[in-house]
Amino acid sequence: MRFALVGLSLLGATLSGCVAKSAFDLATMPVRAGARAVNTTADVYDRVTVSDSERDQKRGREIRRREERYGKLSREYDRARHDCSRGYDEACDLARHLYGEMNDMRASVPYEARD
């Protein structure tokens, strides 16, 4: 036993830092892999379980994004209609296209009744 300890200490002293580091990394690899697997499982669990507040925030962002897009389309449609009334045929085509896109979006944008 004593001979093994002396041999290991001499071996450790003779190894360069790079080789010793590699041997240490090799010895600790199973422990690090196990810890990484646990963290990966926790990350997947966190991604799968979304809280109600996070879901509500995501839905609110999506609704605002759609409302902003609808508002932009509406402004472009108004400009195109105005230009169409002045006799620009391309503006009339654009107005029809924008109206169709707005009509497709209308069902996905929530309506709030104003009192």
XYZ file of N, CA, C and O in Angstrom:
460
model
N 0.831 -1.190 0.000
C 0.000 0.000 0.000
C 0.873 1.250 0.000
O 0.586 2.200 -0.715
N 1.911 1.216 0.823
C 2.791 2.365 0.901
C 3.504 2.580 -0.419
O 3.710 3.719 -0.857
N 3.877 1.502 -1.068
C 4.571 1.592 -2.350
C 3.648 2.228 -3.400
O 4.073 3.044 -4.210
N 2.344 1.891 -3.364
C 1.383 2.453 -4.318
C 1.227 3.949 -4.095
O 1.159 4.726 -5.058
N 1.173 4.391 -2.850
C 1.044 5.814 -2.565
C 2.274 6.588 -3.023
O 2.158 7.685 -3.591
N 3.445 6.021 -2.784
C 4.681 6.680 -3.207
C 4.725 6.727 -4.729
O 5.078 7.752 -5.340
N 4.327 5.635 -5.365
C 4.324 5.584 -6.829
C 3.352 6.596 -7.425
O 3.663 7.273 -8.412
N 2.180 6.714 -6.835
C 1.200 7.682 -7.323
C 1.677 9.118 -7.138
O 1.474 9.964 -8.000
N 2.309 9.390 -5.993
C 2.787 10.750 -5.772
C 3.920 11.083 -6.735
O 4.009 12.208 -7.237
N 4.825 10.124 -7.011
C 5.901 10.352 -7.989
C 5.314 10.513 -9.388
O 5.754 11.376 -10.164
N 4.329 9.710 -9.702
C 3.695 9.801 -11.014
C 3.018 11.155 -11.186
O 3.124 11.802 -12.232
N 2.340 11.627 -10.151
C 1.676 12.929 -10.192
C 2.677 14.057 -10.364
O 2.418 15.044 -11.065
N 3.833 13.932 -9.715
C 4.849 14.974 -9.806
C 5.504 14.991 -11.182
O 5.902 16.060 -11.678
N 5.631 13.836 -11.808
C 6.299 13.776 -13.105
C 5.379 14.132 -14.269
O 5.852 14.491 -15.345
N 4.085 14.018 -14.074
C 3.160 14.360 -15.155
C 3.145 15.863 -15.359
O 3.200 16.643 -14.422
N 3.043 16.259 -16.593
C 2.927 17.694 -16.851
C 1.538 18.157 -16.445
O 0.625 17.357 -16.272
N 1.351 19.454 -16.325
C 0.059 20.006 -15.909
C -1.054 19.643 -16.866
O -2.172 19.371 -16.471
N -0.735 19.605 -18.133
C -1.749 19.310 -19.141
C -2.241 17.878 -19.018
O -3.434 17.611 -19.067
N -1.316 16.957 -18.848
C -1.689 15.553 -18.739
C -2.440 15.317 -17.436
O -3.422 14.572 -17.392
N -1.990 15.958 -16.364
C -2.671 15.793 -15.083
C -4.094 16.344 -15.168
O -5.032 15.747 -14.640
N -4.258 17.465 -15.819
C -5.582 18.055 -15.985
C -6.476 17.120 -16.791
O -7.650 16.925 -16.467
N -5.915 16.518 -17.846
C -6.685 15.580 -18.666
C -7.107 14.365 -17.858
O -8.236 13.886 -17.976
N -6.185 13.861 -17.016
C -6.517 12.700 -16.185
C -7.611 13.074 -15.185
O -8.538 12.298 -14.946
N -7.526 14.266 -14.607
C -8.551 14.725 -13.673
C -9.895 14.870 -14.376
O -10.927 14.458 -13.857
N -9.880 15.458 -15.579
C -11.118 15.617 -16.340
C -11.740 14.261 -16.660
O -12.961 14.097 -16.601
N -10.877 13.300 -17.014
C -11.371 11.967 -17.345
C -11.982 11.303 -16.119
O -13.025 10.649 -16.219
N -11.377 11.504 -14.964
C -11.889 10.880 -13.743
C -13.196 11.514 -13.291
O -14.068 10.834 -12.733
N -13.365 12.807 -13.505
C -14.573 13.477 -13.027
C -15.676 13.550 -14.079
O -16.752 14.075 -13.801
N -15.438 13.033 -15.291
C -16.417 13.122 -16.359
C -17.767 12.466 -16.006
O -18.815 13.049 -16.270
N -17.799 11.271 -15.419
C -19.106 10.676 -15.116
C -19.942 11.524 -14.155
O -21.156 11.632 -14.296
N -19.286 12.165 -13.195
C -20.019 13.001 -12.240
C -20.592 14.225 -12.948
O -21.752 14.591 -12.757
N -19.782 14.873 -13.800
C -20.260 16.048 -14.517
C -21.371 15.682 -15.500
O -22.331 16.433 -15.676
N -21.264 14.522 -16.147
C -22.303 14.098 -17.092
C -23.622 13.860 -16.361
O -24.691 14.232 -16.849
N -23.547 13.272 -15.169
C -24.765 13.055 -14.381
C -25.406 14.362 -13.971
O -26.621 14.533 -14.045
N -24.582 15.323 -13.558
C -25.114 16.629 -13.168
C -25.726 17.341 -14.362
O -26.770 17.985 -14.257
N -25.095 17.224 -15.517
C -25.621 17.848 -16.725
C -26.951 17.211 -17.114
O -27.866 17.895 -17.567
N -27.076 15.912 -16.944
C -28.331 15.230 -17.277
C -29.457 15.712 -16.362
O -30.581 15.922 -16.804
N -29.143 15.918 -15.081
C -30.156 16.415 -14.148
C -30.573 17.819 -14.554
O -31.751 18.156 -14.572
N -29.610 18.686 -14.895
C -29.930 20.051 -15.311
C -30.745 20.057 -16.595
O -31.648 20.863 -16.753
N -30.420 19.174 -17.528
C -31.163 19.097 -18.784
C -32.609 18.705 -18.516
O -33.535 19.281 -19.075
N -32.802 17.747 -17.626
C -34.149 17.325 -17.281
C -34.923 18.472 -16.645
O -36.088 18.701 -16.956
N -34.254 19.243 -15.779
C -34.920 20.384 -15.144
C -35.276 21.437 -16.182
O -36.348 22.037 -16.124
N -34.392 21.677 -17.156
C -34.675 22.657 -18.207
C -35.877 22.232 -19.044
O -36.728 23.055 -19.369
N -35.942 20.949 -19.386
C -37.075 20.448 -20.168
C -38.351 20.586 -19.350
O -39.378 21.016 -19.861
N -38.289 20.269 -18.076
C -39.460 20.388 -17.214
C -39.919 21.841 -17.143
O -41.105 22.132 -17.203
N -38.959 22.770 -17.024
C -39.310 24.191 -16.977
C -39.962 24.645 -18.276
O -40.867 25.465 -18.279
N -39.490 24.138 -19.402
C -40.063 24.531 -20.687
C -41.459 23.962 -20.871
O -42.311 24.572 -21.502
N -41.689 22.768 -20.329
C -42.992 22.122 -20.501
C -44.035 22.747 -19.578
O -45.177 22.935 -19.969
N -43.653 23.069 -18.366
C -44.610 23.617 -17.410
C -44.545 25.131 -17.446
O -43.647 25.743 -16.900
N -45.493 25.720 -18.094
C -45.581 27.175 -18.192
C -46.695 27.625 -17.259
O -47.787 27.070 -17.262
N -46.402 28.634 -16.466
C -47.409 29.097 -15.508
C -48.523 29.852 -16.235
O -48.370 30.277 -17.378
N -49.618 30.020 -15.533
C -50.756 30.741 -16.107
C -50.387 32.184 -16.434
O -50.801 32.720 -17.461
N -49.602 32.811 -15.564
C -49.241 34.214 -15.811
C -48.340 34.328 -17.045
O -48.490 35.262 -17.836
N -47.420 33.366 -17.210
C -46.577 33.387 -18.411
C -47.416 33.178 -19.669
O -47.197 33.827 -20.684
N -48.385 32.288 -19.584
C -49.263 32.032 -20.726
C -50.090 33.278 -21.051
O -50.266 33.641 -22.213
N -50.570 33.952 -20.014
C -51.345 35.181 -20.217
C -50.489 36.282 -20.827
O -50.952 37.020 -21.705
N -49.255 36.404 -20.359
C -48.354 37.414 -20.919
C -48.087 37.149 -22.394
O -48.095 38.067 -23.214
N -47.861 35.888 -22.713
C -47.593 35.533 -24.106
C -48.820 35.829 -24.974
O -48.696 36.376 -26.073
N -49.996 35.495 -24.479
C -51.220 35.769 -25.231
C -51.429 37.278 -25.393
O -51.806 37.741 -26.464
N -51.153 38.043 -24.355
C -51.285 39.493 -24.438
C -50.339 40.090 -25.471
O -50.726 40.971 -26.244
N -49.102 39.609 -25.500
C -48.140 40.092 -26.508
C -48.611 39.769 -27.913
O -48.509 40.586 -28.822
N -49.146 38.562 -28.092
C -49.633 38.148 -29.408
C -50.830 39.005 -29.844
O -50.927 39.426 -30.994
N -51.736 39.275 -28.918
C -52.904 40.109 -29.239
C -52.457 41.517 -29.617
O -52.936 42.095 -30.591
N -51.521 42.090 -28.833
C -51.024 43.438 -29.155
C -50.343 43.465 -30.520
O -50.503 44.410 -31.285
N -49.585 42.410 -30.821
C -48.920 42.340 -32.127
C -49.945 42.333 -33.255
O -49.819 43.058 -34.242
N -51.022 41.543 -33.098
C -52.071 41.496 -34.123
C -52.809 42.820 -34.234
O -53.125 43.262 -35.337
N -53.083 43.450 -33.088
C -53.772 44.741 -33.114
C -52.920 45.806 -33.809
O -53.435 46.621 -34.571
N -51.614 45.783 -33.546
C -50.722 46.739 -34.208
C -50.694 46.506 -35.712
O -50.745 47.451 -36.501
N -50.640 45.245 -36.110
C -50.631 44.914 -37.539
C -51.946 45.340 -38.192
O -51.954 45.903 -39.296
N -53.061 45.095 -37.500
C -54.370 45.476 -38.036
C -54.466 46.997 -38.174
O -54.988 47.508 -39.166
N -53.969 47.724 -37.175
C -53.980 49.187 -37.245
C -53.151 49.711 -38.408
O -53.554 50.653 -39.105
N -51.990 49.093 -38.633
C -51.144 49.502 -39.760
C -51.858 49.246 -41.088
O -51.860 50.094 -41.984
N -52.479 48.063 -41.201
C -53.223 47.754 -42.422
C -54.368 48.746 -42.629
O -54.632 49.180 -43.756
N -55.042 49.109 -41.540
C -56.161 50.041 -41.637
C -55.698 51.408 -42.134
O -56.354 52.018 -42.989
N -54.578 51.890 -41.623
C -54.055 53.189 -42.081
C -53.649 53.133 -43.555
O -53.928 54.051 -44.325
N -52.988 52.034 -43.943
C -52.600 51.875 -45.355
C -53.842 51.792 -46.249
O -53.863 52.346 -47.349
N -54.878 51.104 -45.774
C -56.120 50.969 -46.529
C -56.780 52.334 -46.733
O -57.231 52.661 -47.834
N -56.796 53.141 -45.658
C -57.392 54.486 -45.768
C -56.637 55.338 -46.791
O -57.257 56.048 -47.594
N -55.300 55.264 -46.765
C -54.505 56.028 -47.736
C -54.772 55.547 -49.163
O -54.925 56.352 -50.084
N -54.836 54.211 -49.315
C -55.064 53.653 -50.648
C -56.460 54.022 -51.159
O -56.630 54.337 -52.341
N -57.461 54.003 -50.269
C -58.815 54.412 -50.683
C -58.853 55.864 -51.102
O -59.503 56.227 -52.084
N -58.139 56.699 -50.375
C -58.081 58.123 -50.706
C -57.439 58.314 -52.086
O -57.962 59.063 -52.925
N -56.318 57.600 -52.315
C -55.656 57.695 -53.622
C -56.533 57.106 -54.721
O -56.548 57.607 -55.848
N -57.288 56.066 -54.398
C -58.180 55.441 -55.376
C -59.273 56.423 -55.787
O -59.641 56.502 -56.965
N -59.775 57.182 -54.808
C -60.830 58.150 -55.129
C -60.311 59.277 -56.024
O -61.090 59.943 -56.692
N -58.997 59.447 -56.058
C -58.392 60.450 -56.931
C -58.113 59.901 -58.331
O -57.589 60.610 -59.179
N -58.409 58.605 -58.540
C -58.283 58.044 -59.874
C -57.064 57.179 -60.119
O -56.784 56.828 -61.261
N -56.321 56.803 -59.075
C -55.151 55.938 -59.253
C -55.593 54.471 -59.190
O -56.012 53.979 -58.152
N -55.492 53.787 -60.337
C -55.944 52.397 -60.412
C -55.114 51.465 -59.532
O -55.646 50.519 -58.942
N -53.794 51.706 -59.449
C -52.940 50.852 -58.613
C -53.351 50.954 -57.151
O -53.311 49.964 -56.410
N -53.759 52.134 -56.720
C -54.206 52.321 -55.339
C -55.499 51.547 -55.086
O -55.698 51.016 -53.984
N -56.358 51.463 -56.087
C -57.601 50.692 -55.932
C -57.290 49.208 -55.752
O -57.904 48.533 -54.904
N -56.328 48.697 -56.532
C -55.924 47.297 -56.391
C -55.318 47.047 -55.006
O -55.609 46.043 -54.355
N -54.482 47.998 -54.572
C -53.867 47.876 -53.251
C -54.939 47.916 -52.162
O -54.888 47.135 -51.204
N -55.917 48.786 -52.297
C -56.991 48.887 -51.304
C -57.768 47.579 -51.210
O -58.099 47.121 -50.112
N -58.050 46.958 -52.362
C -58.754 45.672 -52.348
C -57.924 44.601 -51.656
O -58.437 43.808 -50.851
N -56.636 44.582 -51.944
C -55.736 43.603 -51.325
C -55.686 43.811 -49.795
O -55.782 42.845 -49.028
N -55.511 45.061 -49.376
C -55.436 45.360 -47.945
C -56.745 45.028 -47.240
O -56.746 44.497 -46.117
N -57.874 45.313 -47.896
C -59.169 44.995 -47.296
C -59.316 43.482 -47.094
O -59.818 43.029 -46.059
N -58.860 42.716 -48.072
C -58.914 41.258 -47.934
C -58.058 40.765 -46.786
O -58.465 39.891 -46.006
N -56.868 41.332 -46.646
C -55.982 40.943 -45.550
C -56.581 41.338 -44.192
O -56.517 40.571 -43.227
N -57.177 42.530 -44.144
C -57.828 42.967 -42.907
C -59.015 42.059 -42.572
O -59.233 41.714 -41.410
N -59.747 41.667 -43.582
C -60.905 40.794 -43.375
C -60.455 39.437 -42.825
O -61.124 38.867 -41.955
N -59.327 38.917 -43.326
C -58.803 37.646 -42.824
C -58.368 37.766 -41.364
O -58.526 36.827 -40.585
N -57.817 38.913 -40.999
C -57.334 39.124 -39.634
C -58.446 39.444 -38.655
O -58.290 39.253 -37.454
N -59.544 39.939 -39.131
C -60.599 40.463 -38.260
C -61.041 39.456 -37.201
O -61.300 39.829 -36.059
N -61.108 38.198 -37.528
C -61.574 37.185 -36.571
C -60.550 36.955 -35.447
O -60.926 36.560 -34.334
N -59.281 37.225 -35.705
C -58.265 36.947 -34.695
C -57.942 38.144 -33.809
O -57.209 38.016 -32.845
N -58.514 39.295 -34.118
C -58.275 40.485 -33.293
C -59.500 40.660 -32.402
O -60.618 40.787 -32.891
N -59.283 40.648 -31.080
C -60.429 40.767 -30.174
C -61.124 42.120 -30.311
O -60.481 43.140 -30.550
N -62.428 42.094 -30.143
C -63.242 43.313 -30.275
C -63.647 43.769 -28.887
O -64.125 42.981 -28.073
N -63.440 45.029 -28.601
C -63.860 45.580 -27.319
C -64.980 46.589 -27.593
O -64.787 47.553 -28.316
N -66.132 46.337 -27.008
C -67.265 47.247 -27.181
C -66.984 48.522 -26.406
O -66.509 48.493 -25.273
N -67.260 49.642 -27.029
C -67.060 50.930 -26.356
C -68.402 51.455 -25.891
O -69.381 51.445 -26.625
N -68.426 51.927 -24.674
C -69.668 52.446 -24.099
C -69.941 53.867 -24.494
O -69.191 54.674 -24.777
